[in-house]
């Protein structure tokens, strides 16, 4: 018989849609002023968001569908069955409220809905749960969630009891079978990219559903470039890429081969200098006084900047640590999906470490935390580096730590100790160092700086700067200091939210190259990418080597227009002096005229020539990666 009153499915659906709508309104209230969200765009975002809420609901109802299909009639009519469903409904309300709290905290931290970062929160539970415990008052939060869930279940008890009665005195197995159909249609016809409704990134976030985005990010950890993105004939792409990577004193080892292996010849006497590359967590250029910040957060870095070769127009390739490490180590543009660092079969590249190993260096990846996080140990050990991580710190080497690892001071003391070991063994060394202190929960040893721990990003930045000052001061008294080059660079910026597809101001990072005896202080204003760092530093050391890098030496004149690569996990950006081209799934393409100083962007027609240059790098890089043409083995 047809139901005349709302059943259990209707009640579950209404509560889901009501909470999803409330979350969307909450995120709208959190969106910064000046985000460019007009009335028409908001209506479009609301309509698209409601569609994705329905799609997500179709998946959420699948467990209920299975329950209805399999539940025997004798159980459905048993007295205890209603109490069991009341308990499940209370838990369900708790999950919805938990999702609302999680989306609030995630949006507050990252300016986006759930994405690959949230997937990591599910995979690396020890670090992430520890970070949450150290950052937020969990007892009040979970107590509040429980109270709200119980109160909601009590207020809705009459509707719930009626819904249970209506549903389980009717043809509930038939209802369960019908519930499977919307989920099948959603799986076949809907893609997460459909939430990209405009060139305004905040509108796109509002148009999505956090739960749907989370599972889409988990499934789409590697996107096929040739299937989802605009392409050109591969031969044309490869030919253009050969032109773009050409430089002075640079020739292909085998011009007739598909491989892009080139011989890089130095222009002076090779300097077998030690190399320490400090990759600073979330060190946006905007925090440095050398880039105009007035808060005096980085006195040590600002002093070093005046004594270093300072690169002022450098852009991070992505928004995650692993994306920055990928670019610095492999010199390859960001491919759609997750970083190569986290993918399977990610070893055997001709990496920065492998190149220096061939010259007798000891290459080490030194990390403050446990290197299994984000697959870092597997990636670096498979590409020429030995690993020094949290497990290698003796008890007396740790003065302070949090869930992410030891504090920067302890990490840098370990870096000095490892460098001294190599020096004693008469080996030049290359240390790739990854810090963690400038990361939520922003805890660090008390009394070091004038900002208390756990008070936010500014404290994290200032402590990171303090530790850098200690590193240079302590290393300067050692015999190997004179012949060591220190490179200080960020992995990515502190935030990536913006109203455009890919907000260019959110990708600006600093780089300092400091070596008083070997590097003349100055400023390099040339636009460049993280993938250019390894060839640039190797060029400064007058290294001759074989390379599969797609980056180039920024200090050499190549005759090509300067460019940078910026990305999210789906959208890929190609940036020149005043143009940005963005590609996305479903053949998406948008070109902007950009003012890199202000970050303002104005949409313009897509240039086929500009698209060709972008595809040379991205489609060409994907071609080399998929066919293992940029690996030693």
XYZ file of C-alpha atoms in Angstrom:
633
model
C 0.000 0.000 0.000
C 1.279 3.533 -0.703
C 2.505 5.440 2.343
C 0.306 8.388 3.366
C 2.659 9.618 6.110
C 6.424 10.164 6.019
C 8.331 6.943 6.529
C 11.753 6.303 7.997
C 13.501 6.973 4.662
C 11.824 10.367 4.367
C 12.878 11.322 7.900
C 16.485 10.256 7.314
C 16.546 12.145 4.002
C 15.046 15.341 5.408
C 17.514 15.462 8.311
C 20.429 14.813 5.950
C 19.376 17.580 3.559
C 18.650 19.988 6.406
C 22.114 19.500 7.938
C 23.792 19.723 4.504
C 22.010 23.016 3.840
C 23.004 24.316 7.266
C 26.644 23.424 6.557
C 26.498 25.291 3.250
C 25.101 28.396 4.968
C 27.781 28.100 7.651
C 30.561 27.969 5.034
C 28.996 30.907 3.215
C 29.177 32.915 6.436
C 32.864 31.917 6.754
C 33.686 33.024 3.202
C 35.770 36.222 3.310
C 34.390 39.539 2.205
C 35.239 40.446 -1.375
C 34.929 36.826 -2.532
C 32.882 37.953 -5.544
C 29.768 35.917 -4.743
C 26.883 37.723 -6.434
C 23.234 36.754 -6.115
C 23.097 34.794 -9.379
C 26.277 32.878 -8.558
C 25.006 32.085 -5.067
C 21.755 30.712 -6.474
C 23.704 28.558 -8.937
C 25.950 27.310 -6.123
C 22.925 26.549 -3.948
C 21.166 24.616 -6.723
C 24.292 22.639 -7.623
C 24.992 22.044 -3.950
C 21.492 20.677 -3.409
C 22.024 18.348 -6.374
C 25.261 17.022 -4.834
C 23.505 16.672 -1.495
C 20.946 14.444 -3.216
C 23.715 12.447 -4.905
C 25.492 11.984 -1.570
C 22.210 11.023 0.058
C 21.692 8.307 -2.568
C 24.937 6.683 -1.410
C 24.178 7.274 2.271
C 20.880 5.389 1.888
C 22.549 2.257 0.512
C 23.171 0.682 3.974
C 19.513 1.317 4.788
C 18.508 -0.252 1.478
C 20.519 -3.358 2.300
C 18.974 -3.460 5.781
C 15.453 -3.272 4.355
C 16.111 -5.944 1.743
C 17.606 -8.455 4.169
C 15.554 -7.828 7.340
C 13.222 -10.777 8.131
C 9.573 -9.906 8.834
C 9.664 -11.489 12.294
C 12.459 -9.107 13.339
C 10.721 -6.056 11.850
C 7.660 -6.699 14.041
C 9.582 -7.465 17.230
C 9.195 -4.998 20.120
C 12.977 -4.441 20.430
C 13.318 -3.491 16.781
C 11.977 0.031 17.315
C 14.464 0.625 20.146
C 17.313 -0.566 17.939
C 16.299 1.896 15.194
C 16.018 4.730 17.725
C 19.601 4.027 18.771
C 20.778 3.947 15.147
C 18.971 7.202 14.392
C 20.651 8.889 17.359
C 24.057 7.703 16.131
C 23.140 8.934 12.643
C 22.339 12.408 13.992
C 25.650 12.363 15.867
C 27.499 11.587 12.627
C 25.781 14.479 10.854
C 26.670 16.916 13.636
C 30.243 15.561 13.692
C 30.457 16.178 9.944
C 29.255 19.762 10.430
C 31.920 20.383 13.104
C 34.617 18.771 10.959
C 33.701 20.815 7.905
C 33.791 23.996 9.974
C 37.287 23.264 11.323
C 38.568 22.073 7.948
C 37.255 25.131 6.087
C 38.636 27.413 8.786
C 42.096 25.846 8.374
C 42.301 25.277 4.615
C 39.592 27.419 3.020
C 38.150 24.427 1.154
C 35.829 21.506 1.677
C 37.231 18.031 2.248
C 39.925 17.040 -0.262
C 43.154 15.003 -0.339
C 44.182 16.466 3.007
C 41.067 14.995 4.572
C 41.870 11.644 2.956
C 45.223 11.741 4.742
C 43.313 12.396 7.949
C 41.707 8.988 7.443
C 44.868 7.164 6.372
C 47.431 8.513 8.868
C 45.284 8.300 11.963
C 48.045 8.426 14.597
C 49.529 11.752 13.479
C 46.241 13.332 12.521
C 44.285 12.301 15.621
C 47.235 13.401 17.718
C 47.264 16.754 15.914
C 43.537 17.194 16.533
C 43.897 16.263 20.197
C 46.702 18.795 20.623
C 44.854 21.515 18.696
C 41.240 21.369 19.886
C 39.331 20.769 23.167
C 37.908 17.389 22.180
C 36.025 16.585 25.386
C 33.728 19.631 25.136
C 33.346 19.153 21.365
C 32.330 15.483 21.565
C 30.174 16.119 24.613
C 28.383 18.820 22.665
C 27.924 16.526 19.654
C 26.449 13.844 21.896
C 24.081 16.278 23.582
C 22.880 17.682 20.257
C 22.337 14.164 18.850
C 20.372 13.028 21.908
C 18.329 16.221 21.951
C 17.582 15.894 18.229
C 16.502 12.278 18.607
C 14.243 13.215 21.534
C 12.631 16.108 19.653
C 12.030 13.919 16.608
C 10.910 10.850 18.567
C 7.251 11.036 17.486
C 8.161 11.416 13.821
C 10.695 8.609 14.160
C 8.217 6.189 15.761
C 5.605 6.976 13.139
C 8.192 6.577 10.398
C 9.250 3.194 11.748
C 5.659 2.041 11.949
C 4.802 3.281 8.441
C 7.901 1.791 6.850
C 7.887 -1.650 8.478
C 4.176 -2.294 8.120
C 4.496 -1.637 4.397
C 6.427 -3.235 1.500
C 9.797 -2.353 2.977
C 11.795 -4.833 0.869
C 10.466 -3.209 -2.306
C 11.410 0.206 -0.917
C 14.918 -1.072 -0.209
C 15.313 -2.354 -3.751
C 14.155 0.983 -5.200
C 16.733 2.849 -3.104
C 19.573 1.136 -4.979
C 18.636 2.740 -8.307
C 19.531 6.401 -7.480
C 22.958 5.321 -6.225
C 23.630 3.362 -9.428
C 22.612 6.340 -11.556
C 24.803 8.684 -9.485
C 27.796 6.398 -9.827
C 27.326 6.133 -13.591
C 26.515 9.743 -14.424
C 27.927 12.127 -11.803
C 31.537 13.324 -11.448
C 32.957 15.573 -8.742
C 34.105 18.080 -11.388
C 30.445 19.001 -11.999
C 30.644 21.128 -8.861
C 33.034 23.466 -10.693
C 30.303 25.853 -11.745
C 32.332 29.032 -12.235
C 35.758 30.627 -12.157
C 35.149 31.568 -8.515
C 36.692 28.943 -6.263
C 34.575 29.833 -3.237
C 31.413 29.304 -5.291
C 32.728 25.910 -6.375
C 33.316 24.930 -2.743
C 29.772 25.940 -1.808
C 28.442 23.967 -4.784
C 29.912 20.711 -3.522
C 29.172 18.339 -0.684
C 31.945 17.656 1.807
C 31.256 13.946 2.229
C 31.023 13.429 -1.529
C 34.256 15.400 -2.051
C 36.021 13.277 0.555
C 35.241 9.978 -1.145
C 35.875 11.450 -4.608
C 39.359 12.510 -3.487
C 39.981 9.022 -2.109
C 38.924 7.348 -5.385
C 40.564 9.824 -7.769
C 44.055 9.781 -6.283
C 45.493 9.486 -9.794
C 43.612 10.987 -12.737
C 44.287 9.931 -16.313
C 45.512 13.030 -18.117
C 44.620 11.788 -21.587
C 41.129 10.743 -20.484
C 40.025 13.783 -18.479
C 42.045 16.765 -19.774
C 42.492 18.602 -23.023
C 45.236 17.115 -25.142
C 47.108 17.579 -28.397
C 48.805 14.933 -30.593
C 51.569 13.380 -28.501
C 54.254 13.805 -31.170
C 53.470 17.528 -31.325
C 53.567 17.786 -27.531
C 56.897 15.987 -27.252
C 58.439 18.099 -29.987
C 57.430 21.308 -28.260
C 58.695 20.063 -24.903
C 62.131 19.361 -26.414
C 62.285 23.005 -27.421
C 61.118 24.304 -24.068
C 63.695 22.369 -22.004
C 66.620 23.371 -24.238
C 69.271 25.533 -22.561
C 72.783 26.745 -23.149
C 75.330 23.917 -22.709
C 72.493 21.406 -22.667
C 72.125 18.614 -25.245
C 70.107 15.408 -25.549
C 72.115 12.260 -24.859
C 70.222 10.395 -27.601
C 68.183 12.756 -29.823
C 66.443 9.838 -31.557
C 65.221 8.304 -28.281
C 61.852 8.950 -26.660
C 63.727 9.681 -23.461
C 64.460 13.278 -22.513
C 67.798 12.537 -20.846
C 70.142 15.473 -21.400
C 73.765 16.168 -20.725
C 74.238 19.347 -18.682
C 77.739 20.816 -19.024
C 79.044 23.275 -16.450
C 80.421 26.671 -17.411
C 83.145 26.716 -14.779
C 85.077 24.600 -12.331
C 82.857 22.197 -10.423
C 82.395 23.108 -6.750
C 81.972 19.989 -4.626
C 80.235 21.897 -1.871
C 78.064 20.417 0.836
C 74.393 21.177 0.326
C 71.692 21.593 2.981
C 68.189 22.211 1.628
C 65.822 23.233 4.419
C 62.201 22.785 3.335
C 60.211 24.958 5.718
C 56.655 23.892 6.451
C 54.043 26.404 5.156
C 56.441 29.367 4.907
C 54.478 31.721 2.659
C 56.462 34.647 1.268
C 53.899 36.995 2.813
C 55.287 36.334 6.315
C 58.820 37.599 5.580
C 59.861 41.181 6.148
C 61.967 40.864 2.989
C 58.654 40.542 1.103
C 56.979 43.464 2.850
C 55.556 41.970 6.070
C 55.593 44.500 8.944
C 55.002 42.122 11.876
C 58.698 41.314 12.502
C 58.009 37.584 12.409
C 61.213 36.621 10.598
C 64.164 38.719 11.834
C 66.671 35.911 11.194
C 65.425 35.113 7.707
C 65.304 38.816 6.846
C 68.923 39.190 7.944
C 69.906 36.092 5.975
C 68.010 37.414 2.948
C 70.322 40.422 2.818
C 73.320 38.051 2.901
C 71.921 35.526 0.403
C 70.845 35.217 -3.183
C 67.125 35.857 -2.662
C 64.629 34.552 -5.215
C 61.551 36.790 -5.084
C 59.245 35.340 -7.771
C 59.164 31.650 -6.957
C 55.917 29.660 -6.935
C 55.048 26.407 -5.174
C 53.618 23.701 -7.413
C 50.840 22.711 -5.020
C 49.244 22.974 -1.611
C 50.726 19.925 0.111
C 54.140 19.041 1.499
C 54.427 15.993 -0.754
C 53.760 18.116 -3.827
C 56.621 20.439 -2.905
C 58.967 17.532 -2.163
C 58.060 15.967 -5.513
C 58.896 19.163 -7.405
C 62.171 19.751 -5.560
C 63.349 16.153 -5.842
C 62.193 15.165 -9.339
C 61.859 18.529 -11.112
C 58.575 17.507 -12.757
C 55.341 19.516 -13.093
C 52.469 18.419 -10.820
C 50.418 15.651 -12.397
C 46.672 15.456 -11.682
C 45.753 13.486 -8.600
C 48.040 12.945 -5.666
C 51.800 13.523 -5.609
C 54.169 10.898 -7.019
C 55.565 10.677 -3.483
C 52.388 8.860 -2.440
C 51.882 6.694 -5.510
C 52.966 3.076 -5.867
C 55.992 2.244 -8.046
C 57.538 5.642 -7.352
C 61.212 4.656 -7.250
C 64.082 4.718 -9.714
C 63.872 8.344 -10.840
C 66.977 10.313 -11.723
C 66.400 12.484 -8.670
C 68.443 15.302 -7.183
C 69.834 12.787 -4.697
C 70.769 10.249 -7.383
C 72.620 12.936 -9.352
C 74.741 13.912 -6.360
C 75.258 10.296 -5.306
C 76.896 9.715 -8.683
C 79.409 12.390 -7.674
C 80.279 10.716 -4.382
C 77.878 12.595 -2.119
C 75.960 11.147 0.811
C 72.339 12.114 0.197
C 69.997 12.044 3.197
C 66.365 12.872 3.782
C 66.118 14.186 7.343
C 62.611 14.539 8.723
C 61.371 15.660 12.129
C 58.538 13.113 12.204
C 57.998 9.497 11.256
C 58.729 9.138 7.571
C 56.044 6.552 6.895
C 53.669 9.523 6.921
C 52.709 10.415 3.341
C 54.923 7.537 2.126
C 58.021 9.743 2.415
C 60.437 7.034 3.557
C 59.505 4.728 0.680
C 59.797 7.521 -1.875
C 63.130 8.946 -0.744
C 64.776 5.585 -0.038
C 63.733 4.468 -3.531
C 65.268 7.536 -5.135
C 68.791 7.745 -3.797
C 68.439 9.008 -0.225
C 69.144 7.394 3.105
C 66.526 8.159 5.750
C 66.926 9.925 9.071
C 63.556 10.376 10.772
C 61.989 10.475 14.238
C 62.933 6.861 14.888
C 66.632 7.806 14.583
C 66.571 10.447 17.332
C 68.010 9.238 20.631
C 66.209 10.252 23.816
C 68.861 12.814 24.688
C 68.477 14.389 21.226
C 64.864 15.370 21.836
C 64.072 18.369 24.020
C 60.550 18.963 22.703
C 58.164 17.194 20.360
C 54.518 17.071 19.369
C 52.540 14.612 17.295
C 54.218 15.742 14.057
C 57.763 15.268 15.287
C 60.634 16.907 17.132
C 60.867 20.682 17.253
C 62.892 22.496 14.607
C 65.796 23.137 17.003
C 66.195 19.399 17.675
C 65.855 18.667 13.971
C 68.580 21.145 13.037
C 70.927 19.816 15.701
C 70.466 16.403 14.074
C 71.204 17.933 10.666
C 74.451 19.349 12.029
C 75.369 15.996 13.583
C 74.696 14.116 10.339
C 76.720 16.650 8.351
C 79.633 16.283 10.755
C 79.512 12.483 10.308
C 79.844 12.823 6.549
C 82.605 15.415 6.947
C 84.521 13.089 9.269
C 84.199 10.358 6.625
C 85.590 12.850 4.064
C 82.373 12.719 2.055
C 80.498 15.727 0.677
C 76.887 15.619 1.837
C 73.461 16.608 0.594
C 70.758 16.885 3.247
C 67.118 17.424 2.282
C 65.539 18.586 5.553
C 61.780 18.758 6.211
C 60.571 20.767 9.203
C 57.238 20.482 11.059
C 57.017 23.173 13.767
C 55.152 25.705 11.592
C 52.067 23.490 11.611
C 48.963 23.260 13.746
C 48.918 22.839 16.769
C 51.818 25.375 16.637
C 53.519 24.065 19.751
C 57.219 24.635 20.423
C 59.557 25.122 23.404
C 58.411 27.927 25.672
C 60.546 31.023 26.180
C 62.147 31.038 22.731
C 60.067 33.813 21.176
C 57.637 36.479 22.359
C 54.549 34.601 21.071
C 53.117 31.871 23.276
C 52.723 28.358 21.830
C 49.308 27.250 20.510
C 48.281 30.802 19.601
C 48.338 30.402 15.816
C 50.342 30.628 12.629
C 52.334 33.738 13.546
C 53.887 31.905 16.474
C 54.747 28.969 14.249
C 56.431 31.233 11.707
C 58.400 33.157 14.326
C 59.606 29.985 16.038
C 60.630 28.487 12.681
C 62.615 31.668 12.038
C 64.212 31.430 15.474
C 65.317 27.852 14.815
C 66.790 28.820 11.424
C 68.857 31.485 13.198
C 70.132 28.852 15.643
C 71.001 26.477 12.795
C 73.161 29.027 11.002
C 74.765 30.248 14.227
C 75.692 26.741 15.387
C 76.823 25.525 11.985
C 79.016 28.581 11.413
C 81.509 27.385 14.052
C 82.061 24.019 12.330
C 84.877 23.211 9.875
C 82.531 22.242 7.051
C 80.454 25.429 7.195
C 82.650 27.442 4.813
C 82.122 24.939 2.005
C 78.394 24.450 2.508
C 75.476 25.940 0.603
C 72.259 26.435 2.578
C 69.025 26.617 0.613
C 65.945 27.714 2.565
C 62.637 27.250 0.766
C 59.002 26.510 1.619
C 57.138 23.354 0.698
C 53.947 25.342 0.042
C 52.049 28.323 1.397
C 50.075 28.494 4.618
C 46.749 28.634 2.749
C 45.387 28.200 -0.758
C 41.834 29.539 -0.608
C 40.848 32.224 -3.091
C 38.041 33.389 -5.305
C 39.702 32.355 -8.594
C 40.374 28.843 -9.937
C 43.940 28.915 -8.631
C 44.745 32.137 -6.700
C 48.326 32.949 -7.675
C 49.082 34.944 -4.504
C 48.533 31.784 -2.477
C 51.481 30.047 -4.166
C 54.252 32.618 -3.602
C 57.121 31.202 -1.540
C 60.608 32.462 -0.690
C 63.968 30.900 -1.464
C 67.305 31.961 -0.002
C 70.645 30.522 -1.133
C 73.209 31.291 1.567
C 76.916 30.529 1.478
C 79.080 33.517 2.453
C 82.239 32.124 0.869
C 80.640 31.058 -2.407
C 77.369 32.874 -3.130
C 77.256 36.594 -3.814
C 74.239 38.252 -2.161
C 71.619 39.657 -4.486
C 68.050 39.323 -5.709
C 66.675 37.234 -8.563
C 63.376 38.704 -9.771
C 62.834 36.152 -12.556
C 59.616 34.147 -12.451
C 60.375 30.506 -11.643
C 58.881 27.281 -10.297
C 59.820 24.812 -7.588
C 60.745 22.401 -10.379
C 63.546 24.836 -11.336
C 65.223 24.772 -7.920
C 67.375 21.641 -8.354
C 68.800 22.603 -11.781
C 69.375 26.187 -10.580
C 71.279 25.155 -7.462
C 73.277 22.531 -9.370
C 74.106 25.238 -11.887
C 75.349 27.528 -9.113
C 77.674 24.714 -8.044
C 78.919 24.342 -11.652
C 77.839 20.713 -11.762
C 78.005 18.694 -14.970
C 75.516 15.819 -14.941
C 72.917 13.859 -16.840
C 69.374 15.011 -16.240
C 65.770 14.000 -16.837
C 64.522 17.167 -15.165
C 61.858 19.246 -16.865
C 62.844 22.293 -14.827
C 65.605 24.615 -15.965
C 68.407 26.704 -14.494
C 66.755 30.042 -13.726
C 70.127 31.810 -13.823
C 70.759 30.776 -17.432
C 69.177 32.552 -20.342
C 67.153 29.960 -22.235
C 65.377 32.209 -24.707
C 62.047 30.897 -23.422
C 59.396 32.836 -21.530
C 59.657 32.392 -17.738
C 56.838 30.248 -16.350
C 55.645 28.514 -13.198
C 53.355 25.589 -12.394
C 50.658 25.770 -9.727
C 47.931 23.258 -8.984
C 45.280 21.725 -6.808
C 44.797 17.973 -6.986
C 42.500 18.336 -10.024
C 43.166 21.750 -11.532
C 46.490 22.467 -13.189
C 47.847 25.978 -13.694
C 50.453 27.378 -16.084
C 51.610 30.868 -15.083
C 53.696 33.377 -17.042
C 54.408 37.046 -16.353
C 50.806 38.152 -16.879
C 48.793 35.122 -17.981
C 47.405 32.066 -16.222
C 45.897 29.064 -17.978
C 43.986 26.543 -15.867
C 43.015 23.049 -17.014
C 40.632 20.706 -15.229
C 38.765 17.422 -15.758
C 36.008 17.175 -18.367
C 38.145 19.193 -20.839
C 37.894 22.310 -18.656
C 40.071 25.265 -19.668
C 40.103 28.892 -18.508
C 42.655 31.600 -19.254
C 43.182 34.787 -17.250
C 45.105 37.976 -17.493
C 46.683 38.261 -14.054
C 48.337 40.934 -11.986
C 50.740 38.879 -9.918
C 51.354 41.702 -7.443
C 47.705 42.091 -6.503
C 46.498 38.615 -7.441
C 43.643 40.055 -9.515
C 42.617 37.964 -12.513
C 40.467 38.804 -15.524
C 39.148 36.069 -17.782
C 40.198 36.078 -21.445
C 39.978 33.767 -24.447
C 42.132 30.631 -24.379
C 45.163 30.981 -26.646
C 45.903 27.812 -28.601
C 49.633 28.612 -28.632
C 49.628 29.153 -24.865
C 47.692 25.912 -24.431
C 50.317 24.152 -26.539
C 53.115 25.295 -24.226
C 51.175 24.212 -21.156
C 50.397 20.793 -22.611
C 54.035 20.358 -23.590
C 54.893 20.340 -19.895
C 51.830 18.674 -18.388
C 50.842 16.170 -21.078
C 54.511 15.646 -21.908
C 55.402 15.122 -18.242
C 52.532 12.652 -17.872
C 53.744 10.781 -20.991
C 57.253 10.441 -19.557
C 55.938 9.356 -16.162
C 53.447 6.788 -17.470
C 56.087 5.183 -19.722
C 58.853 5.348 -17.109
C 60.977 7.367 -19.517
C 62.361 9.640 -16.783
C 63.748 6.850 -14.618
C 67.100 5.162 -14.293
C 65.511 1.723 -14.361
